[in-house]
Tab-separated table of C-alpha atoms (C1' of nucleotides) in Angstrom:
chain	number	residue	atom	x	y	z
Z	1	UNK	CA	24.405	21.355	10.033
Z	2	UNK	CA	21.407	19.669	7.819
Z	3	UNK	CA	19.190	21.075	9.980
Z	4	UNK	CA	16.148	22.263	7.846
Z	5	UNK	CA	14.968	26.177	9.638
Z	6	UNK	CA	12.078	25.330	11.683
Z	7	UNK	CA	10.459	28.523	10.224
Z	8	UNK	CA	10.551	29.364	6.821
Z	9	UNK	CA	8.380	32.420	5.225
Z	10	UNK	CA	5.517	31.357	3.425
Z	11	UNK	CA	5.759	28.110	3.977
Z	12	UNK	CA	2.209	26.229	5.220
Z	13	UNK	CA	2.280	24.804	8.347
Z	14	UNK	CA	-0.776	22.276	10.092
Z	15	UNK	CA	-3.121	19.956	8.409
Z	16	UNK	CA	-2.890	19.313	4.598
Z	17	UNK	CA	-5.929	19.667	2.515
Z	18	UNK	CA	-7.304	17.664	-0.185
Z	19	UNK	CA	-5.924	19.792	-2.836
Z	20	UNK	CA	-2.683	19.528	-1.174
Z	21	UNK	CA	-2.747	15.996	-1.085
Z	22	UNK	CA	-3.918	16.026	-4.336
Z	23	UNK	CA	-1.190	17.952	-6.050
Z	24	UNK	CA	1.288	15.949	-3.946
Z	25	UNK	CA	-0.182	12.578	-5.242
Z	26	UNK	CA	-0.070	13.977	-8.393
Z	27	UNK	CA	3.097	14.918	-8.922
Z	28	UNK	CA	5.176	12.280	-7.572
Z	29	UNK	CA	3.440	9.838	-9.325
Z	30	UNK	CA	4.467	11.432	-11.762
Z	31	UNK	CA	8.057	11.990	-11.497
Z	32	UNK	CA	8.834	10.406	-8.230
Z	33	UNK	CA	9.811	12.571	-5.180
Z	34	UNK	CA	13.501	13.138	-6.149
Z	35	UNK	CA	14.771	15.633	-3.983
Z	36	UNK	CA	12.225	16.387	-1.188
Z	37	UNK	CA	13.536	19.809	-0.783
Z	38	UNK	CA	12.850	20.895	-4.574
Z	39	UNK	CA	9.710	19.297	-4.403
Z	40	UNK	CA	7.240	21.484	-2.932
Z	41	UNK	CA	8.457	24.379	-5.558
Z	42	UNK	CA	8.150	22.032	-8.259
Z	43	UNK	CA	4.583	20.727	-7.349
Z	44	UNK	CA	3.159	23.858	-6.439
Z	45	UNK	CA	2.932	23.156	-2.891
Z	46	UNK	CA	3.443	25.967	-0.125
Z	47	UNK	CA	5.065	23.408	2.293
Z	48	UNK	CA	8.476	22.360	3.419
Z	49	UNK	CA	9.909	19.510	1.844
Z	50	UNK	CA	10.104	17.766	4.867
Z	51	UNK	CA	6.298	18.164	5.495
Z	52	UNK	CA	6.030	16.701	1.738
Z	53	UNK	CA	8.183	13.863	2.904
Z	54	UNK	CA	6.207	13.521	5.914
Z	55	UNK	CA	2.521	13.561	4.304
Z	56	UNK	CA	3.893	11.431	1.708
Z	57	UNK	CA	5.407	8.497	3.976
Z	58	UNK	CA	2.988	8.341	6.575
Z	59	UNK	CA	0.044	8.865	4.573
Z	60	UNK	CA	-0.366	9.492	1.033
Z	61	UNK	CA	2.109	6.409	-0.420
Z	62	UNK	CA	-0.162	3.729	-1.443
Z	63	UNK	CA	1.333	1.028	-0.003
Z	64	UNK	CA	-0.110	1.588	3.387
Z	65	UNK	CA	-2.653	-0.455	5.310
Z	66	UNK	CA	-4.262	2.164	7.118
Z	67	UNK	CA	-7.276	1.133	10.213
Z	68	UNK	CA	-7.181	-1.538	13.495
Z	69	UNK	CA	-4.005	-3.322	14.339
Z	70	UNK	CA	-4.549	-7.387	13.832
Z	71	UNK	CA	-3.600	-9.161	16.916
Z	72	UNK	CA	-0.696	-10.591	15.215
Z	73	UNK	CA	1.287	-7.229	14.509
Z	74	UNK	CA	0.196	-6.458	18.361
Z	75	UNK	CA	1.957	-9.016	19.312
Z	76	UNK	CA	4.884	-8.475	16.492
Z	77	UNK	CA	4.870	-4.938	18.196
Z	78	UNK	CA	5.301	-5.647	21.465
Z	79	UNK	CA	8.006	-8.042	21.012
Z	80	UNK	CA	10.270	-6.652	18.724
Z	81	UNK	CA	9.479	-3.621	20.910
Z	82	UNK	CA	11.210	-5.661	23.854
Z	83	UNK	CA	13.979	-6.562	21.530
Z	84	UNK	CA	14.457	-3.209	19.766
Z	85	UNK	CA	13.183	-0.457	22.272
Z	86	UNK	CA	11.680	2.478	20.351
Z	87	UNK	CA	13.334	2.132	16.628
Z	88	UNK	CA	10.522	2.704	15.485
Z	89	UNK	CA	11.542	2.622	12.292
Z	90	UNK	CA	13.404	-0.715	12.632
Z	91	UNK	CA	10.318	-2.111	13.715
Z	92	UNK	CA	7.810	-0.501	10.869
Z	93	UNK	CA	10.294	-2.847	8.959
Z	94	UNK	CA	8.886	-6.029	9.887
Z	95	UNK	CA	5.309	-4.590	9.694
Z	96	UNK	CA	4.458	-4.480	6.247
Z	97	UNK	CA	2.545	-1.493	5.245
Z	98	UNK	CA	2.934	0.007	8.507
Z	99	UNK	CA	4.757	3.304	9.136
Z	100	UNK	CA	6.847	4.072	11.576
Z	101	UNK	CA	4.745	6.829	12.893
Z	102	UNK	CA	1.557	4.826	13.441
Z	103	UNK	CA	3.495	2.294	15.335
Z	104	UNK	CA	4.902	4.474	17.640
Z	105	UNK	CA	1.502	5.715	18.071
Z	106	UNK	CA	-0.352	3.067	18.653
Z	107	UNK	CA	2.286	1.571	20.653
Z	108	UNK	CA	2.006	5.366	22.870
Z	109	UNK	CA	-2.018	5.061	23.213
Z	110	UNK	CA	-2.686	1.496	23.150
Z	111	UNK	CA	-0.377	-1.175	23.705
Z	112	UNK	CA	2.274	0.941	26.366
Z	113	UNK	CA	-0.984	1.205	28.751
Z	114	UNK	CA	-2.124	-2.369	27.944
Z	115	UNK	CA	1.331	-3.607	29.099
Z	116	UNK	CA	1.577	-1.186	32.178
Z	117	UNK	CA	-2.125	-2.339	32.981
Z	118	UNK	CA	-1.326	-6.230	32.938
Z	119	UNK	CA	1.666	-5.115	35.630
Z	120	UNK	CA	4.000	-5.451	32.374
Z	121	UNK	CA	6.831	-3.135	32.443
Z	122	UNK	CA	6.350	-0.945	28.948
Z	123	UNK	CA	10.546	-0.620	28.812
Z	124	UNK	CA	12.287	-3.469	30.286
Z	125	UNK	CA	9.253	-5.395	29.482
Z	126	UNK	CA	9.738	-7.454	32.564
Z	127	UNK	CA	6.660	-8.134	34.558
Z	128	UNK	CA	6.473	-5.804	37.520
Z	129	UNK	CA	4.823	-8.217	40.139
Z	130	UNK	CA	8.109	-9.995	42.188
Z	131	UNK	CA	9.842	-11.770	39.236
Z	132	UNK	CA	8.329	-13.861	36.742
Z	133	UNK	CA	11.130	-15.782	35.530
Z	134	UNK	CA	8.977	-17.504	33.289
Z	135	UNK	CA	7.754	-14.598	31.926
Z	136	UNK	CA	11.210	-13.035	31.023
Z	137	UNK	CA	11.733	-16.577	29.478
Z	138	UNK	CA	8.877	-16.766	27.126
Z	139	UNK	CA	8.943	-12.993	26.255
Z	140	UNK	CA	12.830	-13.706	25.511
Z	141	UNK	CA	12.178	-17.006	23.087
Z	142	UNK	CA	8.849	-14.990	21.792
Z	143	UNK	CA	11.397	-12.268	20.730
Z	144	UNK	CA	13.973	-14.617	19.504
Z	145	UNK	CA	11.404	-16.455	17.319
Z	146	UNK	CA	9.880	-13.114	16.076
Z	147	UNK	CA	13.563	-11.526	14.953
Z	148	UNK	CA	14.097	-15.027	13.376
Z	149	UNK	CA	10.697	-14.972	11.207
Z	150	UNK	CA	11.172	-11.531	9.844
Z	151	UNK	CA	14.742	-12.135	8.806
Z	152	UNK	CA	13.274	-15.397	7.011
Z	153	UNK	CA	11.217	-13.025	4.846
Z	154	UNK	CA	14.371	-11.084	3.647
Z	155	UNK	CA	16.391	-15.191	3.157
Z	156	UNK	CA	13.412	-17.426	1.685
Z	157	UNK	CA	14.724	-21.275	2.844
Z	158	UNK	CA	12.378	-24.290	3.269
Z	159	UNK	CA	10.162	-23.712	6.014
Z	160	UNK	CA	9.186	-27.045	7.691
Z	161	UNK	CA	6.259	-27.643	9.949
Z	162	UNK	CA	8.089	-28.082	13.057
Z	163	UNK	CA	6.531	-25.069	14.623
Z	164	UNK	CA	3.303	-26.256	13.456
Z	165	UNK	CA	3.607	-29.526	15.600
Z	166	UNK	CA	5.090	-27.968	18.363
Z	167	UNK	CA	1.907	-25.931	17.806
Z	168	UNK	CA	-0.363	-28.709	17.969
Z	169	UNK	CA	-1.586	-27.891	14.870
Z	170	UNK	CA	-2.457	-24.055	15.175
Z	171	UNK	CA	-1.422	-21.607	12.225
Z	172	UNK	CA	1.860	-21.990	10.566
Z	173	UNK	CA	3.453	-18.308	10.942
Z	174	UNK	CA	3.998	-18.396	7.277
Z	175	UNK	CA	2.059	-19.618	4.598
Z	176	UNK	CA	5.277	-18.451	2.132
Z	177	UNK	CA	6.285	-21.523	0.790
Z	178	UNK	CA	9.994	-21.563	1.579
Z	179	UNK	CA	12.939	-22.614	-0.447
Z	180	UNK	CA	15.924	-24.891	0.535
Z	181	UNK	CA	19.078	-22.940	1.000
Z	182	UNK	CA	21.918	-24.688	0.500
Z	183	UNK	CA	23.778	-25.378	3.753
Z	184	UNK	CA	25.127	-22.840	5.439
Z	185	UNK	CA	24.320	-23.896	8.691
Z	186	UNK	CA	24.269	-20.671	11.873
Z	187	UNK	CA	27.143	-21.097	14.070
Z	188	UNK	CA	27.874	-22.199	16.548
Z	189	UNK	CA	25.549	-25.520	16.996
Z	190	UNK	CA	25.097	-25.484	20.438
Z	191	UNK	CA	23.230	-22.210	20.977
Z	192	UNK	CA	20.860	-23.831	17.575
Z	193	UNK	CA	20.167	-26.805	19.996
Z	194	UNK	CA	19.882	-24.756	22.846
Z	195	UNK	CA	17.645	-22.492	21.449
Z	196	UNK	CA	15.563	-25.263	19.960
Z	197	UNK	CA	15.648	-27.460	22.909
Z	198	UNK	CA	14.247	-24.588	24.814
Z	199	UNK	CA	11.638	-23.771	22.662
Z	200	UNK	CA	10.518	-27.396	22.880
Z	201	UNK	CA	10.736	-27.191	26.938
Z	202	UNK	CA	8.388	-23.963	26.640
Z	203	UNK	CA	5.683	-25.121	24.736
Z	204	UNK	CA	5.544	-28.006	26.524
Z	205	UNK	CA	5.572	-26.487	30.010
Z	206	UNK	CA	3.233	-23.629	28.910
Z	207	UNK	CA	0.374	-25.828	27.255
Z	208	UNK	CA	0.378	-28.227	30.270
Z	209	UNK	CA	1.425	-26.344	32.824
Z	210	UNK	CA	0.812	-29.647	35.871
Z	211	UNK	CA	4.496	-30.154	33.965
Z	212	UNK	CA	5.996	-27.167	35.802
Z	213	UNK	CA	6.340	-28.622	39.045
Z	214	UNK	CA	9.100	-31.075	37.993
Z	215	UNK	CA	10.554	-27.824	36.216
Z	216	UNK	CA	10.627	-25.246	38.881
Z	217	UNK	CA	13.515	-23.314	37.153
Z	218	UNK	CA	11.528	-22.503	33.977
Z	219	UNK	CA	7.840	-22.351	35.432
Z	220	UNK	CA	7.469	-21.984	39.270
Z	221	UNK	CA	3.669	-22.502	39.400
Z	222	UNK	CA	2.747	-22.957	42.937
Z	223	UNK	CA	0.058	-25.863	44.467
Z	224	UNK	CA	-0.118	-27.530	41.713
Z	225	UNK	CA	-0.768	-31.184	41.611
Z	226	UNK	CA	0.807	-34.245	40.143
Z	227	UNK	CA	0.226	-35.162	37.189
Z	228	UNK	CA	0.340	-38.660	35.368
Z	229	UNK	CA	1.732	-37.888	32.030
Z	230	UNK	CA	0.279	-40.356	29.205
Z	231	UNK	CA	2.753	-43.185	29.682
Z	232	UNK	CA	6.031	-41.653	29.883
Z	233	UNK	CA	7.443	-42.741	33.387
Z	234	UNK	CA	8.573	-40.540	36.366
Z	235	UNK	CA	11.998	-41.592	35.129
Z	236	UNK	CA	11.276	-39.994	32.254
Z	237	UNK	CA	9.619	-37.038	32.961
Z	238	UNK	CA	12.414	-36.272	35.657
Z	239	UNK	CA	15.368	-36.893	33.086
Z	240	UNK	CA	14.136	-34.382	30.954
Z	241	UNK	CA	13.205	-31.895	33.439
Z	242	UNK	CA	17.176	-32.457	35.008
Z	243	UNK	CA	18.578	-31.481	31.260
Z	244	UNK	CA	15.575	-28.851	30.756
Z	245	UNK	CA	17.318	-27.105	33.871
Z	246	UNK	CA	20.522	-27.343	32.251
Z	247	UNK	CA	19.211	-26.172	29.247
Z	248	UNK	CA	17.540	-22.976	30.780
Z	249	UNK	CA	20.684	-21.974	32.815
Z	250	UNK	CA	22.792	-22.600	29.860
Z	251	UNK	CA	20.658	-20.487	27.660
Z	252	UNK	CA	20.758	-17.558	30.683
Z	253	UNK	CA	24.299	-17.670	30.976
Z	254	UNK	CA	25.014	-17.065	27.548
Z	255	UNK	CA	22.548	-14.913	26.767
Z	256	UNK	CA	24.494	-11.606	27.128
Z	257	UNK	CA	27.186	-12.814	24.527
Z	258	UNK	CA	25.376	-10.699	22.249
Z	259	UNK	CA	21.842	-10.782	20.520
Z	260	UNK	CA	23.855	-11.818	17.241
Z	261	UNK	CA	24.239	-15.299	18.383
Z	262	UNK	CA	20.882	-15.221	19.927
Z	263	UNK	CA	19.217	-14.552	16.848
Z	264	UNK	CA	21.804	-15.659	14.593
Z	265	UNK	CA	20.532	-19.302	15.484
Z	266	UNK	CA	16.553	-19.532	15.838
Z	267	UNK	CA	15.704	-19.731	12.308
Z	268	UNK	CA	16.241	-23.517	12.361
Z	269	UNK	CA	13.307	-23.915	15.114
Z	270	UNK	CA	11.166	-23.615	12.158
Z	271	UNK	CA	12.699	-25.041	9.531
Z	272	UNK	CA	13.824	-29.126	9.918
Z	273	UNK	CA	16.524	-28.947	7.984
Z	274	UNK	CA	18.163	-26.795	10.358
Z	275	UNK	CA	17.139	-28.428	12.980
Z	276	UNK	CA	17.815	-31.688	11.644
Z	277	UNK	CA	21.620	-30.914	10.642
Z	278	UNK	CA	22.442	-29.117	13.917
Z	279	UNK	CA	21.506	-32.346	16.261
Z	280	UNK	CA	23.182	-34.311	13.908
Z	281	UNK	CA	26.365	-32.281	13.768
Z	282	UNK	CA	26.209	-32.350	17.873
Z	283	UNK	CA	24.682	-35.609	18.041
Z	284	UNK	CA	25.028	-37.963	15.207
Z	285	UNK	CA	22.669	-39.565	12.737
Z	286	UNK	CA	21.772	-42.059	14.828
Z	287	UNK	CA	20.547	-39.602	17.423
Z	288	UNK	CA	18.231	-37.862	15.637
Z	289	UNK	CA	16.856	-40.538	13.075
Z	290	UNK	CA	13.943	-39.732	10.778
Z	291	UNK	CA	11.872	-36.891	10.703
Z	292	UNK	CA	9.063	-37.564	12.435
Z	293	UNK	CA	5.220	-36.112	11.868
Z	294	UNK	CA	3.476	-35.453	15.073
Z	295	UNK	CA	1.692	-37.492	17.348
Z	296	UNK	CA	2.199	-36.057	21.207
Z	297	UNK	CA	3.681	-39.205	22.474
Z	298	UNK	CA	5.879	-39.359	19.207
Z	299	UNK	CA	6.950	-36.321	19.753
Z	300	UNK	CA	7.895	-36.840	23.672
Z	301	UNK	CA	9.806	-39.655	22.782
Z	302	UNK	CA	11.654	-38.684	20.214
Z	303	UNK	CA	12.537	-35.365	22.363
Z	304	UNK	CA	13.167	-37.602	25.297
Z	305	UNK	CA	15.956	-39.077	23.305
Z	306	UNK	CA	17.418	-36.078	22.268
Z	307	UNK	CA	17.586	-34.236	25.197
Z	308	UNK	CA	18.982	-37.728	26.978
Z	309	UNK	CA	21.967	-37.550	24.023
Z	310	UNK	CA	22.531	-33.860	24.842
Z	311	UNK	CA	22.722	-34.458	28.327
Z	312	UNK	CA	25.730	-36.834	27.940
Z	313	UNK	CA	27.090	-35.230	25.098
Z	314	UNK	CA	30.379	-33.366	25.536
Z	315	UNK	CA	30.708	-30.907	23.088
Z	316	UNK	CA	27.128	-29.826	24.147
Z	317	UNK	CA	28.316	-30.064	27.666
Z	318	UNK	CA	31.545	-27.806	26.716
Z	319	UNK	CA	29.151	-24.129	26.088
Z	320	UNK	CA	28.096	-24.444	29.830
X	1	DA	C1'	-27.231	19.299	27.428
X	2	DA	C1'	-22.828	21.039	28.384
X	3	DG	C1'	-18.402	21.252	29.910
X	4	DA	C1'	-14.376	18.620	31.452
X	5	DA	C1'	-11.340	15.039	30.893
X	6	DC	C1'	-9.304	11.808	28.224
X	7	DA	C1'	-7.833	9.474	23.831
X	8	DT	C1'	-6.180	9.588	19.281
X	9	DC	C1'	-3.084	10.509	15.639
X	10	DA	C1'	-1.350	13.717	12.017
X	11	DA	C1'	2.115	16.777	11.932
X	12	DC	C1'	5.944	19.290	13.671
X	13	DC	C1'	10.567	19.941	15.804
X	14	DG	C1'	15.137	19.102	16.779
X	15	DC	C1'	18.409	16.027	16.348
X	16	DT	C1'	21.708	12.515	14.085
X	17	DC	C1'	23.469	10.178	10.197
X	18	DC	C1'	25.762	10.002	6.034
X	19	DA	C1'	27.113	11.022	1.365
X	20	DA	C1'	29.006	14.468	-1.445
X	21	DA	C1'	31.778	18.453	-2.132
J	1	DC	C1'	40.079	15.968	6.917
J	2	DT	C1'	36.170	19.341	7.387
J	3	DT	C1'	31.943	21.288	5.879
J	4	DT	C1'	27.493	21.108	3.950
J	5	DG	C1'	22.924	19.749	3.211
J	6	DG	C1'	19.394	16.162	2.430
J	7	DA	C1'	17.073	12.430	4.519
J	8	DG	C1'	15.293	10.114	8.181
J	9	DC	C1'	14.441	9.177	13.084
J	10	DG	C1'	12.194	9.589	17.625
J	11	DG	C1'	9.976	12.680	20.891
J	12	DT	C1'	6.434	15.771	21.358
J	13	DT	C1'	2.549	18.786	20.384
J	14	DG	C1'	-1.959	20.191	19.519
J	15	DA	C1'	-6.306	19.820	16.960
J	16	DT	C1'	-10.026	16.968	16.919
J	17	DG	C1'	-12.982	13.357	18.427
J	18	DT	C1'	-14.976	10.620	22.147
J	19	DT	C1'	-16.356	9.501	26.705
J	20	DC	C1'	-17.424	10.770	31.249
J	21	DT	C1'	-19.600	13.495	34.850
DNA sequence: AAGAACATCAACCGCTCCAAA
DNA sequence: CTTTGGAGCGGTTGATGTTCT
């Protein structure tokens, strides 16, 4: 059923030649490929349809960026590749002017033995040395942050630069200047302030990482010593690290409800306006106040509060 | 210098999906 | 509803190039 015959007389088999390539360049530029299985006849071309298809998609169309992978659809790569397993295809998606078939190639010579080499499990992508939780953690908000980008693409909204200044500045992931949707805000708010919250806790943990002792559950770094943190207090620092805990388990727990609402609710990391109106639906205005534009101790404060509101705040209280 | 071993990637194969008949 | 056939997907192969011994 649909199956083409895997041999057909007189029908070309192996490597195309220029001419080939030629003719096939020719013609559908021409008229377009139409049917790939009249093709071949009507371009002069002893080959299967399918091999026109083939030559076509993964090499001849012009639209592809042929040469080295950028570090950035590496990265792309290997996360969506934890999210999505090998589609291939589903992943060629969110690397423009890749195909499918060089993905899965360079994903089958390169980046599979990178993985396996830094004691990174190439399927479950979990890392192989006696569980780093942390590692799961990051890959998992890397992914969720990833499928939430690529989707932005396909629904243009304002994007802010909150992960710029979580970012301390580095490269926004988008240069796109992004529209404002109206509101149509993801549901349900807490997993948008969980997810957000927890992005926050990441970065935070990652880029100074004499935090992680006060956070064992998200970043059990061993020996390492304490740390006076600018002038927030050890009140501080250990209210935050009580609701990053809650935070963390909440997230785990309902993490197997289904990717959906997992990715259903990132895009807001990036974009204020999302952010903004999903603390203040949980929250209230006076929770989450004015934007505000950086500054490290700004930002600590301001996060301070927040995650001190969640922490007493009921509805929040009600996903766990 | 030469052969072996390994790496790369274009192309093929067999399968599923899905729309049309 | 079943059958048919085109399109596309993912796994695999094998020719070619590169590195190692």
């Amino acid at each position: 059923m649909g199956r083409s015959p895997s041999f057909v007389k007189g029908v070309k088999k192996g490597p195309w030649t220029i001419e080939e390539d030629q003719k096939l360049v020719a013609y559908i530029e021409q008229n377009g490929h139409g049917s790939w299985r009249a093709l071949p006849l009507k371009a002069g071309l002893q080959r299967c349809g399918k091999s026109c298809r083939l030559r076509w998609t993964n090499y001849l169309r012009p639209d592809i960026k042929r040469g080295k992978f950028s570090l950035q659809e590496e990265q792309t790569i290997i996360q969506l590749h934890a999210l999505l397993g090998n589609r291939w295809s589903t992943i060629a998606t969110h690397l423009p002017k890749r195909t499918d078939n060089e993905i899965k190639n360079y994903w089958n010579t390169h980046l599979k033995k990178r993985l396996t080499k830094m004691g990174i499990d190439p399927v479950t992508h979990r890392s192989r040395t006696a569980g780093n939780p942390n590692l799961s953690h990051m890959t998992q908000w890397e992914t969720a942050r990833l499928e939430a980008e690529a989707r932005l693409v396909h629904e243009p909204r304002r994007v802010s630069n909150f992960y710029q200044r979580i970012h301390h500045g580095s490269l926004p992931i988008s240069n796109k200047p992004l529209l404002v949707s109206s509101l149509s805000l993801p549901q349900p708010l807490h997993f948008d302030v969980l997810k957000a919250c927890q992005g926050i806790s990441s970065y935070r943990l990652s880029d100074l990482p004499e935090l992680a002792q006060f956070v064992p559950i998200v970043n059990p770094v061993e020996n390492v010593e304490p740390l006076s943190f600018h002038d927030m207090t050890m009140e501080d620092l250990t209210s935050n690290v009580k609701i990053s805990e809650v935070l963390f388990n909440g997230l785990e727990s309902v993490k197997d409800e289904g990717n959906q609402n997992m990715l259903q609710v990132t895009n807001m990391v990036y974009e204020d306006g999302y952010m903004t109106d999903a603390l203040t639906n949980c929250l209230g205005n006076d929770a989450v106040g004015e934007n505000h534009n950086g500054g490290f101790e700004e930002e600590t404060n301001y996060w301070s509060n927040i995650l001190n509101k969640l922490g007493n705040n009921s509805s929040f209280s009600s996903v766990f």
